[in-house]
Amino acid sequence: MNVVFLSPAFPPGSHLFCTALAARGVRVLGIGDEPAHALPPELAAALTEYVFAPEMADDRVLHAAVAGLVARHGAIDRLESNGEHWLDAEGRLRDAFDVPGLRTEEVRLFRSKRGMAERFASAGVETPPSAACDSPAAVRGLAQRHGFPLVFKPDTGSGAADTFAVHDQDALSRALCVPRPHHIVQPFVEGEIVTFDGLVDDGGEIVMSTSHAYDMGIMEVRQAALDGHYYSLRVIPAAIEEQGRRAVAAFGLRQRFFHVEFFVRPDGSLVALEMNVRPPGGFTTDMMNYAGDIDVYALWAAVIAGDSPGAVEYERRFHVAHAGRRQARSYRHPHDALLPMLGATLLETRAVPPAFAATMGDVAYLLRHPDLDAVRAAIADVQAPA
């Protein structure tokens, strides 16, 4: 079996998907913009061939790289990256080389927030109303019906990039003066962000699932350079699981991770924010492993290899948290003093790649404890300002 993996060295953790495939005897063929000598040793050992393509963002370069791999190794059975950045390229390459998986039209649907809304609606899952930014009249009508704040966001995008809120008519008028043909506008939804995350097999059955709660929206974290945090839940809230499963079924996912984001309003009702057909970002796949002592990389590799492990029964034994710090901020507890305070609750610290620092901070503290109050206390110690 031949699997092409795009950008196997970035973001950090991508190589673990490749090593899991290789452990199953799959021939893994990598294409990336990292020089071969810079690959982690375990990744280099897992790859049958690696094509260094520093200009792989160019479709022609990427197409030529895959064509070369086909000429040397035969037909491609799967083409993956598990990253939002490469989803569109994945679809085009699957079209060109007749590879199973999401094709261009499906990727376009899954990346469009308006397209997502249609699928959520078919599952009976509520989403925020929206208007296209290139129709000022529709946007002003949205403001009349729902009031402020309103949120401007790209119809396709992730990580709250190029997303902002307006709070009054003057700000709305200024925002509408700037052409944003690919943006949509939605009312701001007050509530906590809680996710439904997991993996489905080739029959669409959910192999494993979990849930994470976020302290605030990524838009707020990015705009104010705040110290964000989020943590896994040991028990998935019943409404999140019920609506999440309906959404996953409505989207017809196969052999993919999913990351469904919900707003939980103060009254407990849910509004679906978006469906992501990839693993949750950052270090969350490692956090999944830490929470239940499982191996989501091995489960994913089994699914990609065509196995159907069925729903895996495992205990979510711990809450696992990501608490970020920023280099530009001073904290009450210096790192060296913080370590003994956190004790066994601290799993590890990791440097965050600059590309993700706006949303995740510069340093991530990964924390684990079976008691949620203990995890929250540890987060507070990590992020206490000076």
CSV table of C-alpha atoms in Angstrom, one decimal:
chain,number,residue,atom,x,y,z
A,1,MET,CA,0.0,0.0,0.0
A,2,ASN,CA,1.3,3.4,-1.0
A,3,VAL,CA,0.4,6.5,1.1
A,4,VAL,CA,1.7,9.9,0.1
A,5,PHE,CA,2.0,12.3,3.1
A,6,LEU,CA,2.3,16.0,2.6
A,7,SER,CA,4.5,18.0,4.9
A,8,PRO,CA,5.4,15.1,7.2
A,9,ALA,CA,7.8,17.3,9.3
A,10,PHE,CA,5.5,20.2,10.0
A,11,PRO,CA,3.6,21.0,12.1
A,12,PRO,CA,5.4,19.2,14.9
A,13,GLY,CA,3.7,15.8,15.5
A,14,SER,CA,3.0,15.1,11.8
A,15,HIS,CA,5.8,12.6,11.8
A,16,LEU,CA,3.9,10.4,14.3
A,17,PHE,CA,1.2,9.7,11.7
A,18,CYS,CA,3.9,8.6,9.3
A,19,THR,CA,5.7,6.4,11.8
A,20,ALA,CA,2.3,4.7,12.8
A,21,LEU,CA,1.7,3.9,9.1
A,22,ALA,CA,5.2,2.5,8.6
A,23,ALA,CA,4.7,0.3,11.7
A,24,ARG,CA,1.8,-1.3,9.9
A,25,GLY,CA,4.0,-2.1,6.9
A,26,VAL,CA,2.6,0.7,4.8
A,27,ARG,CA,4.9,2.3,2.2
A,28,VAL,CA,5.0,6.0,3.2
A,29,LEU,CA,6.1,8.5,0.6
A,30,GLY,CA,6.7,12.0,1.9
A,31,ILE,CA,6.7,15.4,0.2
A,32,GLY,CA,7.9,18.4,2.2
A,33,ASP,CA,9.7,21.7,2.2
A,34,GLU,CA,12.1,20.7,5.0
A,35,PRO,CA,15.5,19.5,3.7
A,36,ALA,CA,16.0,15.7,4.1
A,37,HIS,CA,18.9,16.2,6.5
A,38,ALA,CA,16.6,18.2,8.9
A,39,LEU,CA,14.0,15.4,9.2
A,40,PRO,CA,13.6,13.8,12.7
A,41,PRO,CA,15.5,10.5,12.6
A,42,GLU,CA,12.3,8.5,13.3
A,43,LEU,CA,10.6,10.2,10.4
A,44,ALA,CA,13.4,9.6,8.0
A,45,ALA,CA,13.4,5.9,9.0
A,46,ALA,CA,9.6,5.6,8.4
A,47,LEU,CA,9.7,7.1,4.9
A,48,THR,CA,10.4,4.9,1.9
A,49,GLU,CA,11.1,8.0,-0.1
A,50,TYR,CA,11.1,11.7,0.7
A,51,VAL,CA,10.8,14.4,-2.0
A,52,PHE,CA,12.3,17.8,-0.9
A,53,ALA,CA,10.0,20.4,-2.6
A,54,PRO,CA,10.8,23.8,-1.2
A,55,GLU,CA,8.1,25.3,-3.5
A,56,MET,CA,5.4,22.7,-2.8
A,57,ALA,CA,2.8,25.5,-2.4
A,58,ASP,CA,3.0,25.7,-6.2
A,59,ASP,CA,0.4,23.2,-7.6
A,60,ARG,CA,2.7,22.4,-10.5
A,61,VAL,CA,5.6,21.5,-8.2
A,62,LEU,CA,3.4,19.3,-6.0
A,63,HIS,CA,1.8,17.6,-9.0
A,64,ALA,CA,5.2,16.8,-10.5
A,65,ALA,CA,6.4,15.4,-7.1
A,66,VAL,CA,3.5,13.1,-6.9
A,67,ALA,CA,3.9,12.0,-10.6
A,68,GLY,CA,7.5,11.1,-9.9
A,69,LEU,CA,6.4,9.0,-6.9
A,70,VAL,CA,3.8,7.2,-9.0
A,71,ALA,CA,6.4,6.5,-11.7
A,72,ARG,CA,8.8,5.0,-9.1
A,73,HIS,CA,6.4,3.2,-6.8
A,74,GLY,CA,3.1,2.7,-8.6
A,75,ALA,CA,-0.4,3.9,-8.0
A,76,ILE,CA,-1.1,5.9,-4.8
A,77,ASP,CA,-3.7,4.3,-2.5
A,78,ARG,CA,-4.1,7.3,-0.1
A,79,LEU,CA,-2.9,10.9,0.0
A,80,GLU,CA,-3.0,12.6,3.4
A,81,SER,CA,-1.7,15.5,5.5
A,82,ASN,CA,-4.1,15.9,8.4
A,83,GLY,CA,-3.5,19.7,8.2
A,84,GLU,CA,-6.0,22.5,7.3
A,85,HIS,CA,-3.4,24.2,5.1
A,86,TRP,CA,-3.1,21.3,2.6
A,87,LEU,CA,-6.8,20.3,2.3
A,88,ASP,CA,-7.3,22.0,-1.0
A,89,ALA,CA,-4.1,20.6,-2.5
A,90,GLU,CA,-5.1,17.2,-1.3
A,91,GLY,CA,-8.4,17.4,-3.2
A,92,ARG,CA,-6.8,18.5,-6.4
A,93,LEU,CA,-4.2,15.8,-6.2
A,94,ARG,CA,-6.8,13.1,-5.6
A,95,ASP,CA,-8.7,14.3,-8.6
A,96,ALA,CA,-5.5,14.2,-10.8
A,97,PHE,CA,-4.3,10.8,-9.7
A,98,ASP,CA,-7.6,9.1,-8.9
A,99,VAL,CA,-6.8,8.6,-5.2
A,100,PRO,CA,-9.7,7.7,-2.8
A,101,GLY,CA,-10.7,10.3,-0.3
A,102,LEU,CA,-12.1,13.8,-0.4
A,103,ARG,CA,-12.1,15.4,-3.9
A,104,THR,CA,-12.0,19.0,-4.7
A,105,GLU,CA,-15.8,19.6,-4.6
A,106,GLU,CA,-16.1,17.9,-1.2
A,107,VAL,CA,-13.2,19.8,0.2
A,108,ARG,CA,-14.8,23.0,-0.9
A,109,LEU,CA,-18.0,22.1,0.9
A,110,PHE,CA,-16.2,21.0,4.0
A,111,ARG,CA,-14.1,24.2,4.2
A,112,SER,CA,-17.0,26.6,3.5
A,113,LYS,CA,-18.9,27.8,6.5
A,114,ARG,CA,-22.0,28.4,4.5
A,115,GLY,CA,-21.6,24.9,3.0
A,116,MET,CA,-21.2,23.5,6.5
A,117,ALA,CA,-24.3,25.3,7.7
A,118,GLU,CA,-26.4,23.3,5.1
A,119,ARG,CA,-25.1,20.0,6.4
A,120,PHE,CA,-25.6,21.0,10.0
A,121,ALA,CA,-29.2,22.0,9.1
A,122,SER,CA,-29.8,18.6,7.5
A,123,ALA,CA,-28.8,17.0,10.8
A,124,GLY,CA,-31.1,19.3,12.8
A,125,VAL,CA,-28.1,21.1,14.4
A,126,GLU,CA,-28.5,24.9,14.8
A,127,THR,CA,-25.9,27.2,13.3
A,128,PRO,CA,-25.6,31.1,13.4
A,129,PRO,CA,-27.4,32.9,10.6
A,130,SER,CA,-25.0,34.6,8.2
A,131,ALA,CA,-24.8,37.0,5.3
A,132,ALA,CA,-22.3,37.4,2.5
A,133,CYS,CA,-20.0,40.3,3.0
A,134,ASP,CA,-20.3,41.4,-0.6
A,135,SER,CA,-24.0,42.2,0.0
A,136,PRO,CA,-24.0,45.2,2.3
A,137,ALA,CA,-27.7,45.3,2.4
A,138,ALA,CA,-27.9,41.7,3.6
A,139,VAL,CA,-25.3,42.5,6.3
A,140,ARG,CA,-27.2,45.6,7.5
A,141,GLY,CA,-30.3,43.5,7.6
A,142,LEU,CA,-28.5,40.9,9.8
A,143,ALA,CA,-27.5,43.8,12.1
A,144,GLN,CA,-31.1,45.0,12.3
A,145,ARG,CA,-32.4,41.5,13.1
A,146,HIS,CA,-29.7,40.4,15.6
A,147,GLY,CA,-28.0,43.5,16.8
A,148,PHE,CA,-24.3,43.8,17.7
A,149,PRO,CA,-21.6,42.6,17.9
A,150,LEU,CA,-21.3,41.1,14.4
A,151,VAL,CA,-18.3,38.9,13.5
A,152,PHE,CA,-16.6,39.1,10.1
A,153,LYS,CA,-14.8,35.9,9.1
A,154,PRO,CA,-13.5,34.2,5.9
A,155,ASP,CA,-16.0,31.7,4.5
A,156,THR,CA,-13.1,29.3,4.3
A,157,GLY,CA,-10.3,29.5,6.9
A,158,SER,CA,-9.1,28.3,10.3
A,159,GLY,CA,-7.6,29.6,13.5
A,160,ALA,CA,-9.7,32.8,13.4
A,161,ALA,CA,-7.2,34.4,10.9
A,162,ASP,CA,-8.6,37.6,9.4
A,163,THR,CA,-11.6,37.4,11.8
A,164,PHE,CA,-12.8,40.4,13.7
A,165,ALA,CA,-15.9,41.8,15.4
A,166,VAL,CA,-17.7,45.1,15.0
A,167,HIS,CA,-19.7,46.6,17.8
A,168,ASP,CA,-21.8,49.5,16.3
A,169,GLN,CA,-23.1,51.0,13.1
A,170,ASP,CA,-20.0,53.2,12.5
A,171,ALA,CA,-17.7,50.2,12.8
A,172,LEU,CA,-20.0,48.2,10.5
A,173,SER,CA,-19.9,51.0,7.9
A,174,ARG,CA,-16.1,51.2,8.0
A,175,ALA,CA,-15.8,47.4,7.7
A,176,LEU,CA,-18.2,47.3,4.7
A,177,CYS,CA,-16.1,50.0,2.9
A,178,VAL,CA,-13.3,47.4,2.5
A,179,PRO,CA,-14.0,44.8,-0.2
A,180,ARG,CA,-14.1,41.3,1.4
A,181,PRO,CA,-15.7,39.1,-1.3
A,182,HIS,CA,-14.8,35.9,0.5
A,183,HIS,CA,-16.0,36.9,4.0
A,184,ILE,CA,-19.3,36.2,5.7
A,185,VAL,CA,-20.9,38.0,8.7
A,186,GLN,CA,-22.6,36.3,11.6
A,187,PRO,CA,-24.0,37.5,15.0
A,188,PHE,CA,-21.6,37.1,17.9
A,189,VAL,CA,-22.7,34.1,19.9
A,190,GLU,CA,-22.2,34.3,23.7
A,191,GLY,CA,-21.2,31.0,25.2
A,192,GLU,CA,-18.4,28.5,26.0
A,193,ILE,CA,-16.7,26.7,23.1
A,194,VAL,CA,-16.9,22.9,23.6
A,195,THR,CA,-15.8,20.5,20.9
A,196,PHE,CA,-16.6,17.0,19.7
A,197,ASP,CA,-13.5,15.4,18.4
A,198,GLY,CA,-12.6,11.9,17.1
A,199,LEU,CA,-12.0,9.6,14.2
A,200,VAL,CA,-14.2,7.6,11.8
A,201,ASP,CA,-13.4,4.4,9.9
A,202,ASP,CA,-14.1,3.6,6.3
A,203,GLY,CA,-17.8,2.8,7.1
A,204,GLY,CA,-18.3,6.1,8.9
A,205,GLU,CA,-18.4,4.5,12.4
A,206,ILE,CA,-16.8,6.6,15.1
A,207,VAL,CA,-13.8,4.7,16.3
A,208,MET,CA,-13.0,7.1,19.2
A,209,SER,CA,-14.3,10.4,20.4
A,210,THR,CA,-13.6,13.0,23.1
A,211,SER,CA,-14.4,16.6,23.9
A,212,HIS,CA,-12.5,19.7,24.8
A,213,ALA,CA,-13.6,23.0,26.6
A,214,TYR,CA,-12.0,26.3,25.7
A,215,ASP,CA,-11.7,29.3,28.0
A,216,MET,CA,-12.5,31.8,25.2
A,217,GLY,CA,-12.7,32.0,21.4
A,218,ILE,CA,-9.6,32.0,19.3
A,219,MET,CA,-10.6,35.3,17.8
A,220,GLU,CA,-10.3,37.0,21.2
A,221,VAL,CA,-7.0,35.2,22.0
A,222,ARG,CA,-5.4,36.4,18.7
A,223,GLN,CA,-6.7,39.9,18.8
A,224,ALA,CA,-5.7,40.7,22.4
A,225,ALA,CA,-2.7,38.3,22.6
A,226,LEU,CA,-4.3,36.6,25.6
A,227,ASP,CA,-3.1,33.5,27.4
A,228,GLY,CA,-5.5,31.0,26.2
A,229,HIS,CA,-6.1,27.5,27.6
A,230,TYR,CA,-8.3,24.5,26.9
A,231,TYR,CA,-8.7,21.1,28.5
A,232,SER,CA,-10.3,17.7,27.7
A,233,LEU,CA,-13.4,16.4,29.5
A,234,ARG,CA,-13.5,13.0,31.1
A,235,VAL,CA,-17.2,12.7,30.2
A,236,ILE,CA,-18.6,14.1,26.9
A,237,PRO,CA,-21.7,16.2,27.7
A,238,ALA,CA,-24.7,14.3,26.5
A,239,ALA,CA,-26.0,17.1,24.2
A,240,ILE,CA,-22.5,17.6,22.6
A,241,GLU,CA,-22.2,13.9,21.9
A,242,GLU,CA,-25.8,13.5,20.6
A,243,GLN,CA,-25.6,16.5,18.2
A,244,GLY,CA,-21.9,15.8,17.4
A,245,ARG,CA,-22.7,12.3,16.2
A,246,ARG,CA,-25.6,13.5,14.1
A,247,ALA,CA,-23.4,16.1,12.5
A,248,VAL,CA,-20.6,13.6,11.7
A,249,ALA,CA,-23.2,11.3,10.1
A,250,ALA,CA,-24.7,14.1,8.0
A,251,PHE,CA,-21.3,15.1,6.7
A,252,GLY,CA,-20.7,11.5,5.6
A,253,LEU,CA,-17.1,11.4,6.7
A,254,ARG,CA,-14.9,8.3,6.0
A,255,GLN,CA,-11.4,7.5,7.3
A,256,ARG,CA,-10.9,10.9,8.8
A,257,PHE,CA,-10.5,12.8,12.0
A,258,PHE,CA,-13.2,15.3,12.8
A,259,HIS,CA,-13.3,18.4,15.0
A,260,VAL,CA,-16.7,19.9,15.6
A,261,GLU,CA,-16.9,23.2,17.4
A,262,PHE,CA,-20.0,24.2,19.4
A,263,PHE,CA,-21.0,27.2,21.4
A,264,VAL,CA,-22.8,26.3,24.6
A,265,ARG,CA,-25.0,29.2,25.4
A,266,PRO,CA,-25.7,30.3,29.0
A,267,ASP,CA,-29.1,28.5,28.8
A,268,GLY,CA,-27.3,25.3,27.8
A,269,SER,CA,-28.5,25.3,24.2
A,270,LEU,CA,-26.0,24.5,21.4
A,271,VAL,CA,-25.0,26.3,18.3
A,272,ALA,CA,-22.6,24.6,15.9
A,273,LEU,CA,-19.7,26.9,14.9
A,274,GLU,CA,-18.0,24.7,12.3
A,275,MET,CA,-16.9,21.2,11.2
A,276,ASN,CA,-13.2,20.5,10.6
A,277,VAL,CA,-12.3,17.4,8.7
A,278,ARG,CA,-8.9,17.1,10.3
A,279,PRO,CA,-7.5,16.5,13.8
A,280,PRO,CA,-7.8,19.3,16.3
A,281,GLY,CA,-4.8,21.6,16.1
A,282,GLY,CA,-1.8,22.2,18.2
A,283,PHE,CA,-0.8,19.3,20.5
A,284,THR,CA,-4.3,18.0,20.9
A,285,THR,CA,-3.7,14.6,19.4
A,286,ASP,CA,-1.0,14.0,22.1
A,287,MET,CA,-3.4,15.3,24.7
A,288,MET,CA,-5.9,12.7,23.6
A,289,ASN,CA,-3.3,10.0,24.2
A,290,TYR,CA,-2.4,11.4,27.6
A,291,ALA,CA,-6.1,11.6,28.6
A,292,GLY,CA,-6.9,8.0,28.0
A,293,ASP,CA,-3.6,6.2,27.6
A,294,ILE,CA,-4.4,5.3,24.0
A,295,ASP,CA,-2.6,5.8,20.7
A,296,VAL,CA,-4.7,7.8,18.3
A,297,TYR,CA,-1.8,7.7,15.7
A,298,ALA,CA,-2.0,3.9,15.6
A,299,LEU,CA,-5.8,4.0,15.4
A,300,TRP,CA,-5.6,6.4,12.5
A,301,ALA,CA,-3.0,4.3,10.7
A,302,ALA,CA,-5.3,1.2,11.2
A,303,VAL,CA,-8.2,3.1,9.6
A,304,ILE,CA,-6.1,4.4,6.7
A,305,ALA,CA,-4.8,0.9,6.1
A,306,GLY,CA,-8.4,-0.3,5.7
A,307,ASP,CA,-9.0,-2.0,9.0
A,308,SER,CA,-12.2,-1.4,10.8
A,309,PRO,CA,-11.4,-1.6,14.5
A,310,GLY,CA,-15.0,-0.5,15.5
A,311,ALA,CA,-15.7,1.7,18.4
A,312,VAL,CA,-12.7,1.5,20.8
A,313,GLU,CA,-13.6,1.3,24.4
A,314,TYR,CA,-11.3,3.2,26.6
A,315,GLU,CA,-11.5,5.2,29.8
A,316,ARG,CA,-10.8,8.9,29.8
A,317,ARG,CA,-8.9,8.8,33.0
A,318,PHE,CA,-7.6,12.3,33.0
A,319,HIS,CA,-8.3,15.9,32.1
A,320,VAL,CA,-5.5,17.1,30.0
A,321,ALA,CA,-4.9,20.9,29.5
A,322,HIS,CA,-2.9,23.2,27.2
A,323,ALA,CA,-2.0,26.4,29.0
A,324,GLY,CA,-0.1,28.9,27.0
A,325,ARG,CA,2.4,31.6,28.0
A,326,ARG,CA,3.8,34.5,25.9
A,327,GLN,CA,7.3,35.7,25.9
A,328,ALA,CA,6.2,39.3,25.9
A,329,ARG,CA,4.4,38.9,29.2
A,330,SER,CA,5.6,38.7,32.8
A,331,TYR,CA,4.2,36.1,35.2
A,332,ARG,CA,4.0,35.7,38.9
A,333,HIS,CA,5.7,32.4,38.9
A,334,PRO,CA,9.0,32.1,36.9
A,335,HIS,CA,9.4,28.8,35.0
A,336,ASP,CA,11.9,27.4,37.5
A,337,ALA,CA,9.7,28.2,40.5
A,338,LEU,CA,6.6,26.9,38.7
A,339,LEU,CA,8.0,23.4,38.2
A,340,PRO,CA,7.9,22.2,41.8
A,341,MET,CA,4.5,23.9,42.3
A,342,LEU,CA,3.0,21.9,39.4
A,343,GLY,CA,4.6,18.7,40.4
A,344,ALA,CA,3.2,15.6,38.8
A,345,THR,CA,0.4,17.6,37.2
A,346,LEU,CA,2.9,18.9,34.7
A,347,LEU,CA,3.4,16.5,31.8
A,348,GLU,CA,5.8,18.6,29.8
A,349,THR,CA,6.5,22.0,28.3
A,350,ARG,CA,6.8,22.6,24.5
A,351,ALA,CA,7.9,25.5,22.4
A,352,VAL,CA,5.1,26.5,20.1
A,353,PRO,CA,6.1,27.1,16.4
A,354,PRO,CA,6.0,30.8,15.5
A,355,ALA,CA,3.3,30.1,12.9
A,356,PHE,CA,0.9,29.1,15.7
A,357,ALA,CA,2.0,31.5,18.5
A,358,ALA,CA,-0.7,34.0,17.9
A,359,THR,CA,-3.4,31.5,18.9
A,360,MET,CA,-1.4,29.2,21.3
A,361,GLY,CA,1.2,31.4,22.9
A,362,ASP,CA,5.0,30.9,22.7
A,363,VAL,CA,5.3,28.1,25.2
A,364,ALA,CA,2.7,25.4,26.0
A,365,TYR,CA,2.4,23.8,29.4
A,366,LEU,CA,0.7,20.4,29.1
A,367,LEU,CA,-1.1,19.5,32.4
A,368,ARG,CA,-2.9,16.3,33.5
A,369,HIS,CA,-4.9,15.4,36.5
A,370,PRO,CA,-8.1,13.2,37.1
A,371,ASP,CA,-9.7,16.1,39.0
A,372,LEU,CA,-10.8,19.1,36.9
A,373,ASP,CA,-10.4,21.6,39.8
A,374,ALA,CA,-6.8,20.5,40.1
A,375,VAL,CA,-6.2,21.1,36.4
A,376,ARG,CA,-7.9,24.5,36.6
A,377,ALA,CA,-5.7,25.4,39.6
A,378,ALA,CA,-2.6,24.4,37.7
A,379,ILE,CA,-3.7,26.5,34.7
A,380,ALA,CA,-4.2,29.5,37.0
A,381,ASP,CA,-0.7,29.0,38.4
A,382,VAL,CA,0.9,28.8,34.9
A,383,GLN,CA,-0.9,32.0,33.7
A,384,ALA,CA,-1.0,34.1,36.8
A,385,PRO,CA,0.2,37.6,35.8
A,386,ALA,CA,3.1,39.3,37.6
